[in-house]
Amino acid sequence: MSKTVLVVDDSRVSRMMLSKMINMVASDWLIVEAEDGQQAVEKATADTPDLIVMDINMPVMDGFEAVEVLRPQLPDTTMILLSANIQSSSQARAEELGVHFIAKPITPAVAEKALAIWSRENE
């Protein structure tokens, strides 16, 4: 059965890049995209993805707010927050929420790291 990843970023280019890189590493995964935290909540609630990779700074609802809504609903979903803001406060907030943190920019290594985190959590 194929796995689903929800890629959330307000930048269309970032979503496309990350989706493409995940597809290169894990071609059997279904990739669903959302452009803000509100869409992420709607799509994750409907699709129950195995992995969510989400930007922090977005309009409407940011990544932290979306995780606060989704974490109780989807306790088995691996959640990773991405951000160019690598301040320790952002990393600490991600940790408080029980999610992983990966620094941008989006590179093939980011896609591989996200899938490796998912893999470790689901061994």
A tleap script that builds the chain and sets N, CA, C and O, in Angstrom:
source leaprc.protein.ff14SB
mol = sequence {
  NMET SER LYS THR VAL LEU VAL VAL ASP ASP
  SER ARG VAL SER ARG MET MET LEU SER LYS
  MET ILE ASN MET VAL ALA SER ASP TRP LEU
  ILE VAL GLU ALA GLU ASP GLY GLN GLN ALA
  VAL GLU LYS ALA THR ALA ASP THR PRO ASP
  LEU ILE VAL MET ASP ILE ASN MET PRO VAL
  MET ASP GLY PHE GLU ALA VAL GLU VAL LEU
  ARG PRO GLN LEU PRO ASP THR THR MET ILE
  LEU LEU SER ALA ASN ILE GLN SER SER SER
  GLN ALA ARG ALA GLU GLU LEU GLY VAL HIE
  PHE ILE ALA LYS PRO ILE THR PRO ALA VAL
  ALA GLU LYS ALA LEU ALA ILE TRP SER ARG
  GLU ASN CGLU
}
set mol.1.N position { 0.847 -1.190 0.000 }
set mol.1.CA position { 0.000 0.000 0.000 }
set mol.1.C position { 0.885 1.244 0.000 }
set mol.1.O position { 1.828 1.334 0.786 }
set mol.2.N position { 0.590 2.193 -0.869 }
set mol.2.CA position { 1.465 3.353 -0.956 }
set mol.2.C position { 1.223 4.301 0.217 }
set mol.2.O position { 0.138 4.349 0.797 }
set mol.3.N position { 2.251 5.034 0.535 }
set mol.3.CA position { 2.211 6.001 1.627 }
set mol.3.C position { 1.874 7.372 1.056 }
set mol.3.O position { 2.065 7.634 -0.131 }
set mol.4.N position { 1.365 8.243 1.931 }
set mol.4.CA position { 0.997 9.599 1.512 }
set mol.4.C position { 1.804 10.624 2.291 }
set mol.4.O position { 1.949 10.522 3.510 }
set mol.5.N position { 2.328 11.612 1.579 }
set mol.5.CA position { 3.011 12.734 2.221 }
set mol.5.C position { 2.257 14.010 1.858 }
set mol.5.O position { 1.898 14.229 0.701 }
set mol.6.N position { 2.029 14.836 2.855 }
set mol.6.CA position { 1.412 16.143 2.657 }
set mol.6.C position { 2.518 17.189 2.718 }
set mol.6.O position { 3.178 17.347 3.745 }
set mol.7.N position { 2.714 17.897 1.619 }
set mol.7.CA position { 3.738 18.940 1.524 }
set mol.7.C position { 3.024 20.281 1.629 }
set mol.7.O position { 2.152 20.593 0.818 }
set mol.8.N position { 3.402 21.081 2.640 }
set mol.8.CA position { 2.710 22.338 2.907 }
set mol.8.C position { 3.694 23.503 2.885 }
set mol.8.O position { 4.630 23.553 3.683 }
set mol.9.N position { 3.475 24.435 1.964 }
set mol.9.CA position { 4.320 25.628 1.880 }
set mol.9.C position { 3.558 26.667 1.083 }
set mol.9.O position { 2.904 26.337 0.094 }
set mol.10.N position { 3.637 27.930 1.509 }
set mol.10.CA position { 2.938 28.973 0.767 }
set mol.10.C position { 3.649 29.301 -0.541 }
set mol.10.O position { 3.073 29.953 -1.412 }
set mol.11.N position { 4.891 28.858 -0.685 }
set mol.11.CA position { 5.627 29.056 -1.935 }
set mol.11.C position { 5.377 27.875 -2.863 }
set mol.11.O position { 5.730 26.738 -2.551 }
set mol.12.N position { 4.760 28.162 -4.013 }
set mol.12.CA position { 4.480 27.121 -4.993 }
set mol.12.C position { 5.774 26.452 -5.449 }
set mol.12.O position { 5.823 25.235 -5.627 }
set mol.13.N position { 6.823 27.256 -5.637 }
set mol.13.CA position { 8.124 26.729 -6.075 }
set mol.13.C position { 8.689 25.767 -5.028 }
set mol.13.O position { 9.206 24.703 -5.370 }
set mol.14.N position { 8.586 26.147 -3.753 }
set mol.14.CA position { 9.077 25.259 -2.683 }
set mol.14.C position { 8.308 23.947 -2.661 }
set mol.14.O position { 8.901 22.878 -2.513 }
set mol.15.N position { 6.973 24.027 -2.808 }
set mol.15.CA position { 6.164 22.799 -2.842 }
set mol.15.C position { 6.574 21.914 -4.007 }
set mol.15.O position { 6.754 20.706 -3.852 }
set mol.16.N position { 6.721 22.532 -5.183 }
set mol.16.CA position { 7.089 21.760 -6.371 }
set mol.16.C position { 8.463 21.103 -6.203 }
set mol.16.O position { 8.650 19.936 -6.547 }
set mol.17.N position { 9.418 21.871 -5.670 }
set mol.17.CA position { 10.772 21.330 -5.479 }
set mol.17.C position { 10.762 20.160 -4.508 }
set mol.17.O position { 11.329 19.105 -4.791 }
set mol.18.N position { 10.118 20.350 -3.366 }
set mol.18.CA position { 10.109 19.297 -2.353 }
set mol.18.C position { 9.350 18.067 -2.851 }
set mol.18.O position { 9.784 16.936 -2.635 }
set mol.19.N position { 8.222 18.292 -3.515 }
set mol.19.CA position { 7.449 17.170 -4.060 }
set mol.19.C position { 8.290 16.377 -5.054 }
set mol.19.O position { 8.303 15.147 -5.027 }
set mol.20.N position { 8.984 17.084 -5.919 }
set mol.20.CA position { 9.829 16.428 -6.932 }
set mol.20.C position { 10.949 15.622 -6.260 }
set mol.20.O position { 11.236 14.493 -6.658 }
set mol.21.N position { 11.571 16.212 -5.246 }
set mol.21.CA position { 12.683 15.533 -4.564 }
set mol.21.C position { 12.202 14.310 -3.797 }
set mol.21.O position { 12.878 13.281 -3.787 }
set mol.22.N position { 11.040 14.411 -3.154 }
set mol.22.CA position { 10.484 13.245 -2.452 }
set mol.22.C position { 10.175 12.157 -3.466 }
set mol.22.O position { 10.450 10.981 -3.231 }
set mol.23.N position { 9.602 12.558 -4.597 }
set mol.23.CA position { 9.258 11.601 -5.644 }
set mol.23.C position { 10.495 10.888 -6.197 }
set mol.23.O position { 10.422 9.718 -6.571 }
set mol.24.N position { 11.634 11.598 -6.247 }
set mol.24.CA position { 12.876 10.986 -6.730 }
set mol.24.C position { 13.363 9.904 -5.774 }
set mol.24.O position { 13.910 8.888 -6.204 }
set mol.25.N position { 13.165 10.122 -4.480 }
set mol.25.CA position { 13.637 9.184 -3.461 }
set mol.25.C position { 12.610 8.082 -3.202 }
set mol.25.O position { 12.968 6.929 -2.965 }
set mol.26.N position { 11.331 8.452 -3.250 }
set mol.26.CA position { 10.254 7.519 -2.914 }
set mol.26.C position { 9.145 7.650 -3.958 }
set mol.26.O position { 8.115 8.272 -3.699 }
set mol.27.N position { 9.356 7.069 -5.124 }
set mol.27.CA position { 8.437 7.256 -6.249 }
set mol.27.C position { 7.059 6.632 -6.030 }
set mol.27.O position { 6.107 6.951 -6.742 }
set mol.28.N position { 6.959 5.737 -5.038 }
set mol.28.CA position { 5.672 5.083 -4.787 }
set mol.28.C position { 4.779 5.885 -3.832 }
set mol.28.O position { 3.631 5.506 -3.601 }
set mol.29.N position { 5.288 6.979 -3.280 }
set mol.29.CA position { 4.493 7.790 -2.350 }
set mol.29.C position { 3.534 8.693 -3.114 }
set mol.29.O position { 3.884 9.239 -4.160 }
set mol.30.N position { 2.319 8.848 -2.583 }
set mol.30.CA position { 1.352 9.802 -3.109 }
set mol.30.C position { 1.666 11.141 -2.450 }
set mol.30.O position { 1.814 11.222 -1.231 }
set mol.31.N position { 1.768 12.186 -3.260 }
set mol.31.CA position { 2.095 13.505 -2.726 }
set mol.31.C position { 0.881 14.416 -2.853 }
set mol.31.O position { 0.344 14.615 -3.943 }
set mol.32.N position { 0.460 14.967 -1.712 }
set mol.32.CA position { -0.651 15.914 -1.651 }
set mol.32.C position { -0.044 17.247 -1.224 }
set mol.32.O position { 0.832 17.281 -0.360 }
set mol.33.N position { -0.504 18.343 -1.825 }
set mol.33.CA position { 0.057 19.648 -1.487 }
set mol.33.C position { -0.999 20.569 -0.895 }
set mol.33.O position { -2.184 20.474 -1.214 }
set mol.34.N position { -0.538 21.467 -0.022 }
set mol.34.CA position { -1.395 22.513 0.537 }
set mol.34.C position { -0.562 23.790 0.615 }
set mol.34.O position { 0.659 23.736 0.765 }
set mol.35.N position { -1.238 24.950 0.511 }
set mol.35.CA position { -0.472 26.191 0.474 }
set mol.35.C position { -0.489 27.004 1.767 }
set mol.35.O position { 0.155 28.050 1.848 }
set mol.36.N position { -1.223 26.531 2.777 }
set mol.36.CA position { -1.165 27.191 4.089 }
set mol.36.C position { -1.634 26.195 5.146 }
set mol.36.O position { -2.086 25.096 4.824 }
set mol.37.N position { -1.520 26.592 6.399 }
set mol.37.CA position { -1.871 25.695 7.491 }
set mol.37.C position { -3.335 25.290 7.502 }
set mol.37.O position { -3.661 24.157 7.856 }
set mol.38.N position { -4.224 26.206 7.116 }
set mol.38.CA position { -5.650 25.895 7.091 }
set mol.38.C position { -5.940 24.790 6.075 }
set mol.38.O position { -6.667 23.842 6.374 }
set mol.39.N position { -5.367 24.916 4.867 }
set mol.39.CA position { -5.524 23.871 3.851 }
set mol.39.C position { -4.911 22.561 4.339 }
set mol.39.O position { -5.446 21.481 4.087 }
set mol.40.N position { -3.786 22.669 5.038 }
set mol.40.CA position { -3.116 21.473 5.552 }
set mol.40.C position { -4.032 20.723 6.511 }
set mol.40.O position { -4.141 19.498 6.443 }
set mol.41.N position { -4.692 21.460 7.407 }
set mol.41.CA position { -5.608 20.840 8.369 }
set mol.41.C position { -6.750 20.145 7.619 }
set mol.41.O position { -7.102 19.007 7.928 }
set mol.42.N position { -7.322 20.838 6.633 }
set mol.42.CA position { -8.424 20.259 5.863 }
set mol.42.C position { -7.992 18.992 5.130 }
set mol.42.O position { -8.674 17.968 5.192 }
set mol.43.N position { -6.855 19.066 4.434 }
set mol.43.CA position { -6.399 17.920 3.641 }
set mol.43.C position { -5.932 16.770 4.522 }
set mol.43.O position { -6.185 15.608 4.205 }
set mol.44.N position { -5.256 17.076 5.619 }
set mol.44.CA position { -4.768 16.018 6.516 }
set mol.44.C position { -5.929 15.323 7.206 }
set mol.44.O position { -5.890 14.113 7.425 }
set mol.45.N position { -6.958 16.080 7.547 }
set mol.45.CA position { -8.131 15.500 8.184 }
set mol.45.C position { -8.850 14.565 7.215 }
set mol.45.O position { -9.375 13.527 7.617 }
set mol.46.N position { -8.869 14.945 5.929 }
set mol.46.CA position { -9.539 14.130 4.912 }
set mol.46.C position { -8.702 12.905 4.503 }
set mol.46.O position { -9.247 11.818 4.307 }
set mol.47.N position { -7.390 13.082 4.376 }
set mol.47.CA position { -6.533 12.040 3.790 }
set mol.47.C position { -5.707 11.224 4.775 }
set mol.47.O position { -5.212 10.158 4.408 }
set mol.48.N position { -5.540 11.683 6.006 }
set mol.48.CA position { -4.671 11.045 6.998 }
set mol.48.C position { -3.320 10.643 6.388 }
set mol.48.O position { -3.060 9.458 6.184 }
set mol.49.N position { -2.464 11.632 6.099 }
set mol.49.CA position { -1.156 11.309 5.516 }
set mol.49.C position { -0.249 10.583 6.510 }
set mol.49.O position { -0.424 10.690 7.724 }
set mol.50.N position { 0.719 9.848 5.973 }
set mol.50.CA position { 1.702 9.157 6.806 }
set mol.50.C position { 2.770 10.134 7.287 }
set mol.50.O position { 3.345 9.976 8.364 }
set mol.51.N position { 3.017 11.149 6.458 }
set mol.51.CA position { 4.065 12.132 6.733 }
set mol.51.C position { 3.559 13.507 6.324 }
set mol.51.O position { 2.948 13.668 5.268 }
set mol.52.N position { 3.822 14.506 7.181 }
set mol.52.CA position { 3.516 15.897 6.834 }
set mol.52.C position { 4.816 16.683 6.941 }
set mol.52.O position { 5.485 16.666 7.974 }
set mol.53.N position { 5.164 17.376 5.850 }
set mol.53.CA position { 6.334 18.254 5.848 }
set mol.53.C position { 5.794 19.653 5.588 }
set mol.53.O position { 5.263 19.939 4.515 }
set mol.54.N position { 5.937 20.532 6.600 }
set mol.54.CA position { 5.241 21.813 6.568 }
set mol.54.C position { 6.155 22.981 6.904 }
set mol.54.O position { 6.948 22.927 7.845 }
set mol.55.N position { 6.024 24.035 6.111 }
set mol.55.CA position { 6.719 25.288 6.376 }
set mol.55.C position { 6.131 25.888 7.657 }
set mol.55.O position { 4.994 25.587 8.019 }
set mol.56.N position { 6.899 26.728 8.334 }
set mol.56.CA position { 6.367 27.377 9.536 }
set mol.56.C position { 5.683 28.701 9.183 }
set mol.56.O position { 4.545 28.942 9.585 }
set mol.57.N position { 6.377 29.547 8.436 }
set mol.57.CA position { 5.859 30.892 8.150 }
set mol.57.C position { 4.975 30.886 6.911 }
set mol.57.O position { 5.462 30.837 5.782 }
set mol.58.N position { 3.643 30.939 7.149 }
set mol.58.CA position { 2.664 30.951 6.059 }
set mol.58.C position { 1.505 31.844 6.453 }
set mol.58.O position { 1.257 32.066 7.638 }
set mol.59.N position { 0.784 32.364 5.444 }
set mol.59.CA position { -0.402 33.170 5.755 }
set mol.59.C position { -1.554 32.276 6.223 }
set mol.59.O position { -1.450 31.051 6.180 }
set mol.60.N position { -2.623 32.878 6.656 }
set mol.60.CA position { -3.857 32.232 7.129 }
set mol.60.C position { -3.622 31.479 8.441 }
set mol.60.O position { -4.160 31.865 9.478 }
set mol.61.N position { -2.831 30.418 8.403 }
set mol.61.CA position { -2.494 29.652 9.604 }
set mol.61.C position { -1.058 29.164 9.436 }
set mol.61.O position { -0.738 28.514 8.441 }
set mol.62.N position { -0.190 29.472 10.405 }
set mol.62.CA position { 1.201 29.054 10.256 }
set mol.62.C position { 1.389 27.585 10.638 }
set mol.62.O position { 0.464 26.930 11.118 }
set mol.63.N position { 2.592 27.088 10.417 }
set mol.63.CA position { 2.884 25.680 10.670 }
set mol.63.C position { 2.688 25.273 12.119 }
set mol.63.O position { 2.187 24.183 12.395 }
set mol.64.N position { 3.078 26.142 13.052 }
set mol.64.CA position { 2.898 25.819 14.474 }
set mol.64.C position { 1.415 25.643 14.812 }
set mol.64.O position { 1.031 24.681 15.477 }
set mol.65.N position { 0.582 26.590 14.342 }
set mol.65.CA position { -0.857 26.525 14.613 }
set mol.65.C position { -1.471 25.268 14.003 }
set mol.65.O position { -2.294 24.602 14.632 }
set mol.66.N position { -1.067 24.947 12.770 }
set mol.66.CA position { -1.603 23.760 12.099 }
set mol.66.C position { -1.228 22.490 12.865 }
set mol.66.O position { -2.049 21.586 13.019 }
set mol.67.N position { 0.016 22.432 13.342 }
set mol.67.CA position { 0.456 21.258 14.107 }
set mol.67.C position { -0.334 21.142 15.411 }
set mol.67.O position { -0.688 20.039 15.827 }
set mol.68.N position { -0.610 22.279 16.056 }
set mol.68.CA position { -1.393 22.243 17.299 }
set mol.68.C position { -2.764 21.609 17.069 }
set mol.68.O position { -3.278 20.900 17.934 }
set mol.69.N position { -3.356 21.868 15.891 }
set mol.69.CA position { -4.658 21.289 15.554 }
set mol.69.C position { -4.502 19.810 15.173 }
set mol.69.O position { -5.280 18.959 15.607 }
set mol.70.N position { -3.486 19.523 14.359 }
set mol.70.CA position { -3.344 18.176 13.784 }
set mol.70.C position { -2.744 17.137 14.718 }
set mol.70.O position { -3.119 15.967 14.650 }
set mol.71.N position { -1.823 17.536 15.587 }
set mol.71.CA position { -1.112 16.553 16.423 }
set mol.71.C position { -2.085 15.672 17.221 }
set mol.71.O position { -1.926 14.451 17.214 }
set mol.72.N position { -3.103 16.254 17.921 }
set mol.72.CA position { -4.032 15.391 18.659 }
set mol.72.C position { -4.888 14.506 17.744 }
set mol.72.O position { -5.250 13.391 18.120 }
set mol.73.N position { -5.212 15.005 16.544 }
set mol.73.CA position { -6.056 14.243 15.609 }
set mol.73.C position { -5.294 13.105 14.934 }
set mol.73.O position { -5.867 12.061 14.620 }
set mol.74.N position { -3.995 13.319 14.713 }
set mol.74.CA position { -3.181 12.358 13.954 }
set mol.74.C position { -1.932 11.959 14.743 }
set mol.74.O position { -0.815 12.283 14.339 }
set mol.75.N position { -2.115 11.260 15.860 }
set mol.75.CA position { -0.963 10.945 16.710 }
set mol.75.C position { 0.077 10.040 16.039 }
set mol.75.O position { 1.238 10.028 16.449 }
set mol.76.N position { -0.326 9.290 15.019 }
set mol.76.CA position { 0.615 8.367 14.370 }
set mol.76.C position { 1.276 8.943 13.127 }
set mol.76.O position { 2.118 8.290 12.510 }
set mol.77.N position { 0.899 10.161 12.758 }
set mol.77.CA position { 1.491 10.788 11.576 }
set mol.77.C position { 2.809 11.467 11.957 }
set mol.77.O position { 2.870 12.215 12.933 }
set mol.78.N position { 3.855 11.202 11.183 }
set mol.78.CA position { 5.136 11.873 11.394 }
set mol.78.C position { 5.001 13.298 10.864 }
set mol.78.O position { 4.591 13.505 9.722 }
set mol.79.N position { 5.347 14.273 11.696 }
set mol.79.CA position { 5.237 15.682 11.300 }
set mol.79.C position { 6.590 16.359 11.397 }
set mol.79.O position { 7.305 16.234 12.392 }
set mol.80.N position { 6.922 17.085 10.326 }
set mol.80.CA position { 8.202 17.785 10.255 }
set mol.80.C position { 7.927 19.228 9.867 }
set mol.80.O position { 7.234 19.497 8.886 }
set mol.81.N position { 8.474 20.155 10.643 }
set mol.81.CA position { 8.375 21.572 10.305 }
set mol.81.C position { 9.657 21.995 9.610 }
set mol.81.O position { 10.755 21.641 10.039 }
set mol.82.N position { 9.508 22.749 8.539 }
set mol.82.CA position { 10.635 23.277 7.767 }
set mol.82.C position { 10.659 24.776 7.949 }
set mol.82.O position { 9.612 25.422 7.972 }
set mol.83.N position { 11.852 25.333 8.079 }
set mol.83.CA position { 11.924 26.786 8.147 }
set mol.83.C position { 13.318 27.284 7.856 }
set mol.83.O position { 14.313 26.633 8.177 }
set mol.84.N position { 13.373 28.457 7.239 }
set mol.84.CA position { 14.649 29.141 7.053 }
set mol.84.C position { 15.031 29.824 8.373 }
set mol.84.O position { 16.187 30.191 8.580 }
set mol.85.N position { 14.044 29.989 9.259 }
set mol.85.CA position { 14.271 30.594 10.566 }
set mol.85.C position { 14.786 29.501 11.503 }
set mol.85.O position { 14.010 28.741 12.081 }
set mol.86.N position { 16.107 29.441 11.640 }
set mol.86.CA position { 16.688 28.345 12.432 }
set mol.86.C position { 17.004 28.786 13.863 }
set mol.86.O position { 17.862 28.204 14.526 }
set mol.87.N position { 16.300 29.820 14.328 }
set mol.87.CA position { 16.498 30.260 15.710 }
set mol.87.C position { 16.131 29.124 16.657 }
set mol.87.O position { 15.242 28.320 16.377 }
set mol.88.N position { 16.827 29.078 17.766 }
set mol.88.CA position { 16.578 28.004 18.727 }
set mol.88.C position { 15.141 28.038 19.242 }
set mol.88.O position { 14.608 26.998 19.629 }
set mol.89.N position { 14.500 29.213 19.256 }
set mol.89.CA position { 13.115 29.288 19.732 }
set mol.89.C position { 12.178 28.507 18.811 }
set mol.89.O position { 11.255 27.850 19.292 }
set mol.90.N position { 12.398 28.566 17.504 }
set mol.90.CA position { 11.567 27.801 16.558 }
set mol.90.C position { 11.802 26.308 16.751 }
set mol.90.O position { 10.857 25.519 16.740 }
set mol.91.N position { 13.057 25.925 16.927 }
set mol.91.CA position { 13.373 24.516 17.128 }
set mol.91.C position { 12.785 24.018 18.448 }
set mol.91.O position { 12.276 22.899 18.522 }
set mol.92.N position { 12.856 24.849 19.488 }
set mol.92.CA position { 12.305 24.470 20.792 }
set mol.92.C position { 10.791 24.333 20.719 }
set mol.92.O position { 10.215 23.430 21.326 }
set mol.93.N position { 10.142 25.237 19.970 }
set mol.93.CA position { 8.685 25.181 19.821 }
set mol.93.C position { 8.277 23.898 19.089 }
set mol.93.O position { 7.298 23.253 19.463 }
set mol.94.N position { 9.019 23.537 18.059 }
set mol.94.CA position { 8.745 22.294 17.329 }
set mol.94.C position { 8.862 21.104 18.280 }
set mol.94.O position { 8.029 20.197 18.265 }
set mol.95.N position { 9.895 21.121 19.097 }
set mol.95.CA position { 10.113 20.033 20.059 }
set mol.95.C position { 8.957 19.950 21.063 }
set mol.95.O position { 8.476 18.862 21.382 }
set mol.96.N position { 8.520 21.114 21.556 }
set mol.96.CA position { 7.378 21.162 22.487 }
set mol.96.C position { 6.134 20.524 21.874 }
set mol.96.O position { 5.362 19.857 22.563 }
set mol.97.N position { 5.951 20.737 20.574 }
set mol.97.CA position { 4.778 20.226 19.873 }
set mol.97.C position { 4.923 18.756 19.475 }
set mol.97.O position { 3.989 18.149 18.951 }
set mol.98.N position { 6.089 18.203 19.728 }
set mol.98.CA position { 6.308 16.788 19.411 }
set mol.98.C position { 6.533 16.523 17.939 }
set mol.98.O position { 6.181 15.458 17.432 }
set mol.99.N position { 7.123 17.499 17.245 }
set mol.99.CA position { 7.398 17.333 15.816 }
set mol.99.C position { 8.879 17.589 15.540 }
set mol.99.O position { 9.585 18.180 16.357 }
set mol.100.N position { 9.326 17.141 14.391 }
set mol.100.CA position { 10.723 17.312 13.999 }
set mol.100.C position { 10.907 18.672 13.330 }
set mol.100.O position { 9.943 19.314 12.913 }
set mol.101.N position { 12.168 19.096 13.238 }
set mol.101.CA position { 12.498 20.389 12.635 }
set mol.101.C position { 13.641 20.175 11.652 }
set mol.101.O position { 14.656 19.567 11.992 }
set mol.102.N position { 13.470 20.680 10.425 }
set mol.102.CA position { 14.549 20.640 9.435 }
set mol.102.C position { 14.695 22.054 8.879 }
set mol.102.O position { 13.708 22.712 8.551 }
set mol.103.N position { 15.949 22.510 8.780 }
set mol.103.CA position { 16.211 23.851 8.258 }
set mol.103.C position { 16.130 23.864 6.736 }
set mol.103.O position { 16.552 22.921 6.068 }
set mol.104.N position { 15.578 24.955 6.201 }
set mol.104.CA position { 15.608 25.193 4.761 }
set mol.104.C position { 17.008 25.693 4.427 }
set mol.104.O position { 17.728 26.045 5.361 }
set mol.105.N position { 17.440 25.754 3.209 }
set mol.105.CA position { 16.673 25.640 1.981 }
set mol.105.C position { 16.330 24.188 1.636 }
set mol.105.O position { 16.921 23.243 2.159 }
set mol.106.N position { 15.361 24.051 0.742 }
set mol.106.CA position { 14.938 22.727 0.297 }
set mol.106.C position { 15.977 22.177 -0.670 }
set mol.106.O position { 16.270 22.773 -1.707 }
set mol.107.N position { 16.519 21.039 -0.304 }
set mol.107.CA position { 17.529 20.360 -1.118 }
set mol.107.C position { 17.156 18.875 -1.148 }
set mol.107.O position { 16.293 18.443 -0.384 }
set mol.108.N position { 17.795 18.091 -2.021 }
set mol.108.CA position { 17.538 16.654 -1.994 }
set mol.108.C position { 17.808 16.056 -0.609 }
set mol.108.O position { 17.132 15.112 -0.200 }
set mol.109.N position { 18.782 16.598 0.106 }
set mol.109.CA position { 19.103 16.087 1.447 }
set mol.109.C position { 17.929 16.286 2.405 }
set mol.109.O position { 17.705 15.453 3.283 }
set mol.110.N position { 17.179 17.373 2.249 }
set mol.110.CA position { 16.008 17.629 3.095 }
set mol.110.C position { 14.949 16.554 2.848 }
set mol.110.O position { 14.364 16.024 3.792 }
set mol.111.N position { 14.706 16.238 1.585 }
set mol.111.CA position { 13.728 15.197 1.249 }
set mol.111.C position { 14.168 13.851 1.820 }
set mol.111.O position { 13.360 13.114 2.384 }
set mol.112.N position { 15.448 13.538 1.669 }
set mol.112.CA position { 15.965 12.269 2.186 }
set mol.112.C position { 15.873 12.219 3.711 }
set mol.112.O position { 15.529 11.187 4.287 }
set mol.113.N position { 16.183 13.344 4.358 }
set mol.113.CA position { 16.126 13.396 5.826 }
set mol.113.C position { 14.682 13.212 6.312 }
set mol.113.O position { 14.440 12.489 7.278 }
set mol.114.N position { 13.728 13.865 5.643 }
set mol.114.CA position { 12.321 13.744 6.026 }
set mol.114.C position { 11.864 12.288 5.925 }
set mol.114.O position { 11.197 11.779 6.826 }
set mol.115.N position { 12.222 11.626 4.834 }
set mol.115.CA position { 11.831 10.225 4.651 }
set mol.115.C position { 12.547 9.313 5.638 }
set mol.115.O position { 11.983 8.318 6.091 }
set mol.116.N position { 13.793 9.654 5.972 }
set mol.116.CA position { 14.548 8.857 6.955 }
set mol.116.C position { 13.912 8.970 8.338 }
set mol.116.O position { 13.820 7.981 9.065 }
set mol.117.N position { 13.473 10.179 8.701 }
set mol.117.CA position { 12.794 10.377 9.992 }
set mol.117.C position { 11.516 9.534 10.022 }
set mol.117.O position { 11.238 8.856 11.011 }
set mol.118.N position { 10.740 9.581 8.931 }
set mol.118.CA position { 9.512 8.797 8.852 }
set mol.118.C position { 9.847 7.308 9.011 }
set mol.118.O position { 9.185 6.585 9.756 }
set mol.119.N position { 10.857 6.883 8.315 }
set mol.119.CA position { 11.259 5.477 8.313 }
set mol.119.C position { 11.647 5.023 9.727 }
set mol.119.O position { 11.237 3.952 10.174 }
set mol.120.N position { 12.442 5.847 10.428 }
set mol.120.CA position { 12.860 5.518 11.806 }
set mol.120.C position { 11.652 5.396 12.727 }
set mol.120.O position { 11.601 4.501 13.570 }
set mol.121.N position { 10.680 6.290 12.569 }
set mol.121.CA position { 9.505 6.274 13.438 }
set mol.121.C position { 8.568 5.107 13.134 }
set mol.121.O position { 7.712 4.767 13.950 }
set mol.122.N position { 8.728 4.500 11.969 }
set mol.122.CA position { 7.788 3.467 11.542 }
set mol.122.C position { 8.448 2.117 11.303 }
set mol.122.O position { 7.949 1.308 10.520 }
set mol.123.N position { 9.561 1.872 11.970 }
set mol.123.CA position { 10.271 0.594 11.805 }
set mol.123.C position { 9.497 -0.523 12.458 }
set mol.123.O position { 9.931 -1.674 12.427 }
savepdb mol mol.pdb
quit
